[in-house]
Short mmCIF file of C-alpha atoms in Angstrom, two decimals:
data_model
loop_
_atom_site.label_atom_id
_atom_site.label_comp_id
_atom_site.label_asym_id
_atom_site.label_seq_id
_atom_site.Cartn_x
_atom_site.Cartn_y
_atom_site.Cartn_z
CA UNK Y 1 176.50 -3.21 -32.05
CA UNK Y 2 173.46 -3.74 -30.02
CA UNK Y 3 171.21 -6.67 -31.05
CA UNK Y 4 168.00 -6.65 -30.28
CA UNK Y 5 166.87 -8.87 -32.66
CA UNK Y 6 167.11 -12.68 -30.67
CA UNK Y 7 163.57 -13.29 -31.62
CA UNK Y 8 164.69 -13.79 -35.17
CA UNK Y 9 168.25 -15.71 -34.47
CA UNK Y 10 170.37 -16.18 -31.59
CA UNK Y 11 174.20 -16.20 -31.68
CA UNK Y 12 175.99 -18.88 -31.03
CA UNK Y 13 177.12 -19.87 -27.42
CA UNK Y 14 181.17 -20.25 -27.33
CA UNK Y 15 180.03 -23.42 -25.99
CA UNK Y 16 177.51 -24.84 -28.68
CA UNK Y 17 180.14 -23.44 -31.24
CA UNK Y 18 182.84 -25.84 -29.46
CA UNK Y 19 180.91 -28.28 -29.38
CA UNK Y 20 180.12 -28.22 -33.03
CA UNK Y 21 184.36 -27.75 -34.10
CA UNK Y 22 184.96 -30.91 -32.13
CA UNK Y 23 181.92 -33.10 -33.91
CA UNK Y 24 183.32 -31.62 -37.17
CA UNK Y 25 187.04 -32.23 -36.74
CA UNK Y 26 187.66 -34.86 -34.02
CA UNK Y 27 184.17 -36.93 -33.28
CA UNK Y 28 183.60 -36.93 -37.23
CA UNK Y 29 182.53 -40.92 -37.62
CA UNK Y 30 179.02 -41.98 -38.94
CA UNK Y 31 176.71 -43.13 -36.16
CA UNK Y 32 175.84 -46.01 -38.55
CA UNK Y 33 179.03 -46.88 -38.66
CA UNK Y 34 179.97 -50.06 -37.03
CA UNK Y 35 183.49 -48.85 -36.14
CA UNK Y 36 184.96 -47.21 -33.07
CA UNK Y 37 184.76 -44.11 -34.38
CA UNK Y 38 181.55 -44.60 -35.18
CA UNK Y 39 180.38 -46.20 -32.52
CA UNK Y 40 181.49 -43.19 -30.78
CA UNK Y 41 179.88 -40.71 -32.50
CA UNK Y 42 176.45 -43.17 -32.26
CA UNK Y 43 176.73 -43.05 -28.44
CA UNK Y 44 177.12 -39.05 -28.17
CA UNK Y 45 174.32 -38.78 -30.36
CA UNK Y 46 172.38 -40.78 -27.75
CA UNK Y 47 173.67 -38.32 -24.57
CA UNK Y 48 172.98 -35.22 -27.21
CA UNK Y 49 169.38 -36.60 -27.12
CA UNK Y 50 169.01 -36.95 -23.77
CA UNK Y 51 170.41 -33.59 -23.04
CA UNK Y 52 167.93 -31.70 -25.48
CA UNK Y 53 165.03 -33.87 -23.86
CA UNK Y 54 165.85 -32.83 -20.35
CA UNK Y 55 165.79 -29.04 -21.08
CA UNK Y 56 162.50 -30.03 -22.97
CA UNK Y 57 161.45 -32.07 -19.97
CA UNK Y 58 160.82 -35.50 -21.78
CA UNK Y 59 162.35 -38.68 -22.65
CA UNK Y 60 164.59 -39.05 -25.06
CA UNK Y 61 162.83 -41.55 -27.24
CA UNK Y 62 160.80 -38.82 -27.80
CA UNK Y 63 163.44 -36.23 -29.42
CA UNK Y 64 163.06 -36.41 -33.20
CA UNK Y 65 166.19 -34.39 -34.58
CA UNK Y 66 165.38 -32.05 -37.29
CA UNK Y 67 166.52 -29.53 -39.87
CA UNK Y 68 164.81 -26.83 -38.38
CA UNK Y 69 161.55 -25.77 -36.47
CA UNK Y 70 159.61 -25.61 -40.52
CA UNK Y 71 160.56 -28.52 -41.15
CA UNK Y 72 159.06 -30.11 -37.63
CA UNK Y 73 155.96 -28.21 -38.15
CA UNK Y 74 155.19 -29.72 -41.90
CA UNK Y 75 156.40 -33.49 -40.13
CA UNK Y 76 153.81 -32.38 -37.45
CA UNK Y 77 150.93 -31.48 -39.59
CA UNK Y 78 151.26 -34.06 -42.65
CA UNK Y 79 151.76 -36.74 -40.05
CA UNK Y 80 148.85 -35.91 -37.81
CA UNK Y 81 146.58 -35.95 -40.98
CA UNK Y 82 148.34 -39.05 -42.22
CA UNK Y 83 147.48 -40.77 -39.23
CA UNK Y 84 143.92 -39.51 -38.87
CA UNK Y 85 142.89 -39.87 -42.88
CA UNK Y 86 140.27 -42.29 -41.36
CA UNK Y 87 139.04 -40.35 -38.91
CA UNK Y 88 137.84 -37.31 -40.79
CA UNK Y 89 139.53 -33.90 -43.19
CA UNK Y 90 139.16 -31.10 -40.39
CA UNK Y 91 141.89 -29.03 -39.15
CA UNK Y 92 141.56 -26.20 -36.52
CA UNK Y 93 144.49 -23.92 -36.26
CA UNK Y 94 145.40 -20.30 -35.45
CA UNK Y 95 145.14 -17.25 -37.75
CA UNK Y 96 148.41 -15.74 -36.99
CA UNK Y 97 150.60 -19.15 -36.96
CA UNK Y 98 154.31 -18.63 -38.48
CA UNK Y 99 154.23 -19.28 -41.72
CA UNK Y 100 155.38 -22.97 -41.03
CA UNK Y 101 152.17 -24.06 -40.06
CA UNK Y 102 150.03 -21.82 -42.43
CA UNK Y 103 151.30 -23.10 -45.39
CA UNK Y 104 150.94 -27.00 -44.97
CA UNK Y 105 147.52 -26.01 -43.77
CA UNK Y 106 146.49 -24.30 -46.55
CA UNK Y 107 148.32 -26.58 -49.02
CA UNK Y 108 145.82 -29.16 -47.17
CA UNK Y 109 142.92 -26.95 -47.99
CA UNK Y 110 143.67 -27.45 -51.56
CA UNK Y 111 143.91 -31.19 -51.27
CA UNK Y 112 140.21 -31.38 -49.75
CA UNK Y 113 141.07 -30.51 -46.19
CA UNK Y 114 138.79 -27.90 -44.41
CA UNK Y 115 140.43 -25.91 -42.10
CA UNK Y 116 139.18 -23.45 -39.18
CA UNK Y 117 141.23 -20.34 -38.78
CA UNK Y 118 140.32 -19.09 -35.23
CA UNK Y 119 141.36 -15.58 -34.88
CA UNK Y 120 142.73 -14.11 -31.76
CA UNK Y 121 141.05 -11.08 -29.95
CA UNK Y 122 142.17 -7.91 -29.20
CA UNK Y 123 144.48 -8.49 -26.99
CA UNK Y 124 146.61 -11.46 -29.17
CA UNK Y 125 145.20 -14.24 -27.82
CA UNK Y 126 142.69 -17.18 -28.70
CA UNK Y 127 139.80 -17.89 -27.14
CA UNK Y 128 138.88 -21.41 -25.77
CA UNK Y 129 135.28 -21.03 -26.15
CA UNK Y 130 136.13 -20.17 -30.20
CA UNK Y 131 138.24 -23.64 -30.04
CA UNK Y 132 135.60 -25.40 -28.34
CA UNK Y 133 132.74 -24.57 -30.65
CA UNK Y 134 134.83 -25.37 -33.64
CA UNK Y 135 135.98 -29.05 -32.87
CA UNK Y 136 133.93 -31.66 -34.93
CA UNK Y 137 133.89 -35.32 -34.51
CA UNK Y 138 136.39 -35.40 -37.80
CA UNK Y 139 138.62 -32.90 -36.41
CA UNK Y 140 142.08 -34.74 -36.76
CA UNK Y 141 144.40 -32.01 -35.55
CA UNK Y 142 144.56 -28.87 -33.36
CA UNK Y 143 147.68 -26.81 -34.17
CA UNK Y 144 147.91 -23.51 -32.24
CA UNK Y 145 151.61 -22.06 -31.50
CA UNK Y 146 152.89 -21.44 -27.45
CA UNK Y 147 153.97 -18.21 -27.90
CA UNK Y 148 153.79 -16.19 -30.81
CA UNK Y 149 156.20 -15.08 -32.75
CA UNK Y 150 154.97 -11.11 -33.63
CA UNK Y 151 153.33 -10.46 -30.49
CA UNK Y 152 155.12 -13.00 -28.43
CA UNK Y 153 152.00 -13.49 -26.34
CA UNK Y 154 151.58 -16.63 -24.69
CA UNK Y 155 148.31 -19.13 -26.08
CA UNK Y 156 146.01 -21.18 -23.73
CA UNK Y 157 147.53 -24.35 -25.17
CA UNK Y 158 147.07 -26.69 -22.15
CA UNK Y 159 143.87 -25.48 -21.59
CA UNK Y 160 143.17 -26.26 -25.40
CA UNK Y 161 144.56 -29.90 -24.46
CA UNK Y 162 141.89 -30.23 -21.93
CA UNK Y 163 139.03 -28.52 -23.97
CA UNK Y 164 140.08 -31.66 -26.39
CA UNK Y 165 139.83 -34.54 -24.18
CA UNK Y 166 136.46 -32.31 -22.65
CA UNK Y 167 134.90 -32.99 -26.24
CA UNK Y 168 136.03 -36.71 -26.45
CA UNK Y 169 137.80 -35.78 -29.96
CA UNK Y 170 140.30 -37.80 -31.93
CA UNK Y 171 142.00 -34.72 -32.77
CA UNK Y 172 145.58 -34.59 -31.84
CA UNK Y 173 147.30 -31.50 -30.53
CA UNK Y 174 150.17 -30.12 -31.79
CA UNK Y 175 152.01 -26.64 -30.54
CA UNK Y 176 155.17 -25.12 -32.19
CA UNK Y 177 157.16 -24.11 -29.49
CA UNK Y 178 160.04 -22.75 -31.02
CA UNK Y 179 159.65 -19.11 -29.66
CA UNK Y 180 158.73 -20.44 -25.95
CA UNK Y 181 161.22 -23.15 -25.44
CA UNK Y 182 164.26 -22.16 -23.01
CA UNK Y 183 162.27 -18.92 -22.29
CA UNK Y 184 158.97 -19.74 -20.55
CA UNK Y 185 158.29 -22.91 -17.91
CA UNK Y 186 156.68 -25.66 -20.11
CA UNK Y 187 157.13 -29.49 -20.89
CA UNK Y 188 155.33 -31.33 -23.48
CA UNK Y 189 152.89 -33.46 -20.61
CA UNK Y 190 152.04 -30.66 -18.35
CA UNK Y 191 150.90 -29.32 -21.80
CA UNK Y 192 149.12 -32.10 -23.09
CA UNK Y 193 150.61 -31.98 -26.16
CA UNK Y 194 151.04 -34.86 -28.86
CA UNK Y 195 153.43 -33.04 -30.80
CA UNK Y 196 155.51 -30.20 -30.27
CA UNK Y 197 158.56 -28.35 -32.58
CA UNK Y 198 161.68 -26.70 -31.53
CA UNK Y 199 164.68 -24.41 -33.17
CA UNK Y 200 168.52 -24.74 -32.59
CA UNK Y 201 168.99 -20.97 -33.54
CA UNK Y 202 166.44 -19.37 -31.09
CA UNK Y 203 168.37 -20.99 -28.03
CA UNK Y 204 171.85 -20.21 -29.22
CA UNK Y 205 172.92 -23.04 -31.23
CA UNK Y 206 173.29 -22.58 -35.18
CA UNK Y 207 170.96 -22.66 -37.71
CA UNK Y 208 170.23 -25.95 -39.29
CA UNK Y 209 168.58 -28.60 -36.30
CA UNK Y 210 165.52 -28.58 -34.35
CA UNK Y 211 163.55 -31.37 -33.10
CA UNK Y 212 160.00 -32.68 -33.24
CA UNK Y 213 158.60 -34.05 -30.11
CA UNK Y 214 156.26 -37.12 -30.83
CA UNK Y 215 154.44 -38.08 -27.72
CA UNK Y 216 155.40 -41.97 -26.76
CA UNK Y 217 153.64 -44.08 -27.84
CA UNK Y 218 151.91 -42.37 -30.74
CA UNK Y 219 152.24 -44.41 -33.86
CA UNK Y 220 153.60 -41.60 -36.56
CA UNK Y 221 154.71 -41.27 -39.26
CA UNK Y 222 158.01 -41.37 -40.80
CA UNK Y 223 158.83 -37.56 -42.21
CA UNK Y 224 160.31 -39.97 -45.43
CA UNK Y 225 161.93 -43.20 -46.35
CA UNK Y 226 165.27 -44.14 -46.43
CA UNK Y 227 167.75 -45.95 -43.67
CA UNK Y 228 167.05 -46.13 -40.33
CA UNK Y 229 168.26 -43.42 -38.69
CA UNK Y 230 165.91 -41.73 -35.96
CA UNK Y 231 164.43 -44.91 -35.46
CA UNK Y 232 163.58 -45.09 -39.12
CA UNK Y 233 161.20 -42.07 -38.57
CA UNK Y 234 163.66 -39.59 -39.93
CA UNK Y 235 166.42 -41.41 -42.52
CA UNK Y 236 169.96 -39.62 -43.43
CA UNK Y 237 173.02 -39.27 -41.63
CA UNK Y 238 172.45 -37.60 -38.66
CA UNK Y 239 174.16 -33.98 -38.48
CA UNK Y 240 176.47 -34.52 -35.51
CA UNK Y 241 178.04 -31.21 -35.34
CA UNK Y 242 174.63 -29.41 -35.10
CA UNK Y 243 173.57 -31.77 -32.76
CA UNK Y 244 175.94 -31.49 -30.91
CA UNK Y 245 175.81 -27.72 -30.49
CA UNK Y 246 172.35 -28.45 -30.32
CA UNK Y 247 172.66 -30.18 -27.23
CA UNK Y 248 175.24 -27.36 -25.55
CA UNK Y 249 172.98 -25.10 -26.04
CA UNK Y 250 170.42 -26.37 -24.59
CA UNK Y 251 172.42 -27.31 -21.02
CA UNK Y 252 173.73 -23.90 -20.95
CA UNK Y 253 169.62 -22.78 -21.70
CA UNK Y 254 168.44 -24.82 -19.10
CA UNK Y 255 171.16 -23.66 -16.39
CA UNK Y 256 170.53 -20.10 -17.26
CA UNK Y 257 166.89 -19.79 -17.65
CA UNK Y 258 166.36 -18.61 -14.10
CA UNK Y 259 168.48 -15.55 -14.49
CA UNK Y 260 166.97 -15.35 -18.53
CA UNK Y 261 163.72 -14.71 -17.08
CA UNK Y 262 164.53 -12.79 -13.85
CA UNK Y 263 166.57 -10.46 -16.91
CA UNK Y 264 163.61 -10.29 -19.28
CA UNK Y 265 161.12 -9.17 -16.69
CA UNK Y 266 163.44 -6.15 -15.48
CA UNK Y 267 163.95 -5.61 -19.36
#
C-alpha cells in the first residue's frame, strides 16, 4: 500500500513504538510514586520533556503534556479568555481553523464572547492589514493556525505577533502548530507566540499525547483540578508510554528534518 495520507496520521516510528513497549512493560511505576520504580519513571518523564522541548526549541518548563492537539487548543483558548475576563470579550481568529479551535470559539460566542472571523484571500492566506484593523483594546486572544491543515499553506503568524505588540494590545497569541511542527523551521520565541499546540500522531508517535506550550512566565490556567501533576496545571497520572514514544519521535523528527524537507520539496 501506498500512503499518502500523513497529513491525517503518521505511523509509528519502530523507535517511538519501542519506546512505548518498554514504558508499558518494564518502566511501568507512577511518577508520583515515591518508590524506585517510581522515582524512575518521574525522572524519564523529566528527560521525555526536555527532549520534546528541544525539537520544539524551548524549555522544558514550558512543555504541557496533553491528550492530543484538541485538547491543547480548547486549554489554549478557555485559558487565554480565563485569564483576560478583565480585560475585555473579543476574540480574533481564522475562518478556516481545524475544528479544534472553531468550536471553543464559537461555544464562546454563545456565552457573550464576540468573535472576528478573518477570512483568508485567494490564495489561502490571511492578511495582516485584516488582523490589524480588527484588534480592539478588549481583544484578549489572537488564535490563527501555522500551517493549515486543508491547504497546508503557511500563516503570517510572527508577523501577527508583531502587528500585536505594534497595537499595544493585551491580547495574547496563540498558534496551533500541530501540522507545522517537525516539518517547517519554527520555535515558539522567534514566533512570538504565548501559546502554541502540538500532536504525537502527526510526527510519528501514536495517537493519544500532544503538548501545549505556555510561554514562561505566563500565569495560566490549570486545564482542571485534581493532583499535581504537570505542575498542578494538568492533574492525572501522566501517560508514560505515550510520552515516551512521544519523546522518540520527536529526536528521530528533529534528526531527520533536514532530509524531510530536502524530500518534500523534490516531492
Amino acid at each position: 500500500m501506498i500512503y499518502l495520507d500523513n497529513a491525517a496520521t503518521t505511523r509509528v516510528c519502530p523507535q517511538a513504538a519501542q519506546a512505548a513497549l518498554e514504558a508499558m512493560t518494564e518502566q511501568y511505576g507512577n511518577p508520583s510514586s515515591r518508590y524506585p520504580l517510581g522515582r524512575e519513571a518521574a525522572k524519564r518523564l523529566k528527560e521525555q520533556r526536555g527532549q520534546v522541548a528541544a525539537a520544539l526549541g524551548c524549555a522544558p518548563e514550558e512543555i504541557f503534556f496533553t491528550s492530543c492537539g484538541t485538547e491543547g487548543d480548547n486549554w489554549a483558548i478557555r485559558g487565554a479568555v480565563e485569564l483576560g475576563r478583565r480585560k475585555g470579550k473579543h476574540i480574533i481568529t481564522t475562518a478556516f481553523e481545524h475544528a479544534a479551535v472553531l468550536e471553543p470559539c464559537k461555544a464562546l460566542e454563545r456565552e457573550g464572547y464576540e468573535v472576528t472571523w478573518l477570512r483568508p484571500d485567494r490564495t489561502g492566506h490571511i492578511s495582516i492589514e485584516d488582523l490589524t484593523a480588527a484588534l480592539r483594546p478588549d481583544t484578549v486572544l489572537v488564535s490563527m493556525m501555522l500551517v493549515n491543515n486543508e491547504l497546508g499553506t503557511i500563516q503570517p503568524v510572527a508577523e501577527a505577533a508583531r502587528a500585536i505588540r505594534a497595537a499595544g494590545s493585551p491580547a495574547l497569541l496563540h498558534t496551533d502548530a500541530v501540522q507545522a511542527f517537525l516539518k517547517i523551521p519554527f520555535t515558539p520565541k522567534a514566533l512570538g507566540v504565548d501559546l502554541l499546540t502540538i500532536s504525537g500522531h502527526k510526527v510519528r508517535a501514536p495517537k493519544g499525547v500532544g503538548a501545549l506550550y505556555i510561554r514562561r512566565g505566563l500565569r495560566f490556567p490549570p486545564l482542571m483540578l485534581g493532583g499535581g501533576q504537570e505542575e498542578g496545571m494538568r492533574p492525572g497520572t501522566e501517560a508514560t508510554a505515550q510520552t515516551a514514544a512521544f519523546a522518540a519521535a520527536c529526536a528521530v523528527g528533529k534528526a531527520e528534518m533536514n532530509s524531510y524537507t530536502i524530500r518534500m520539496k523534490e516531492l
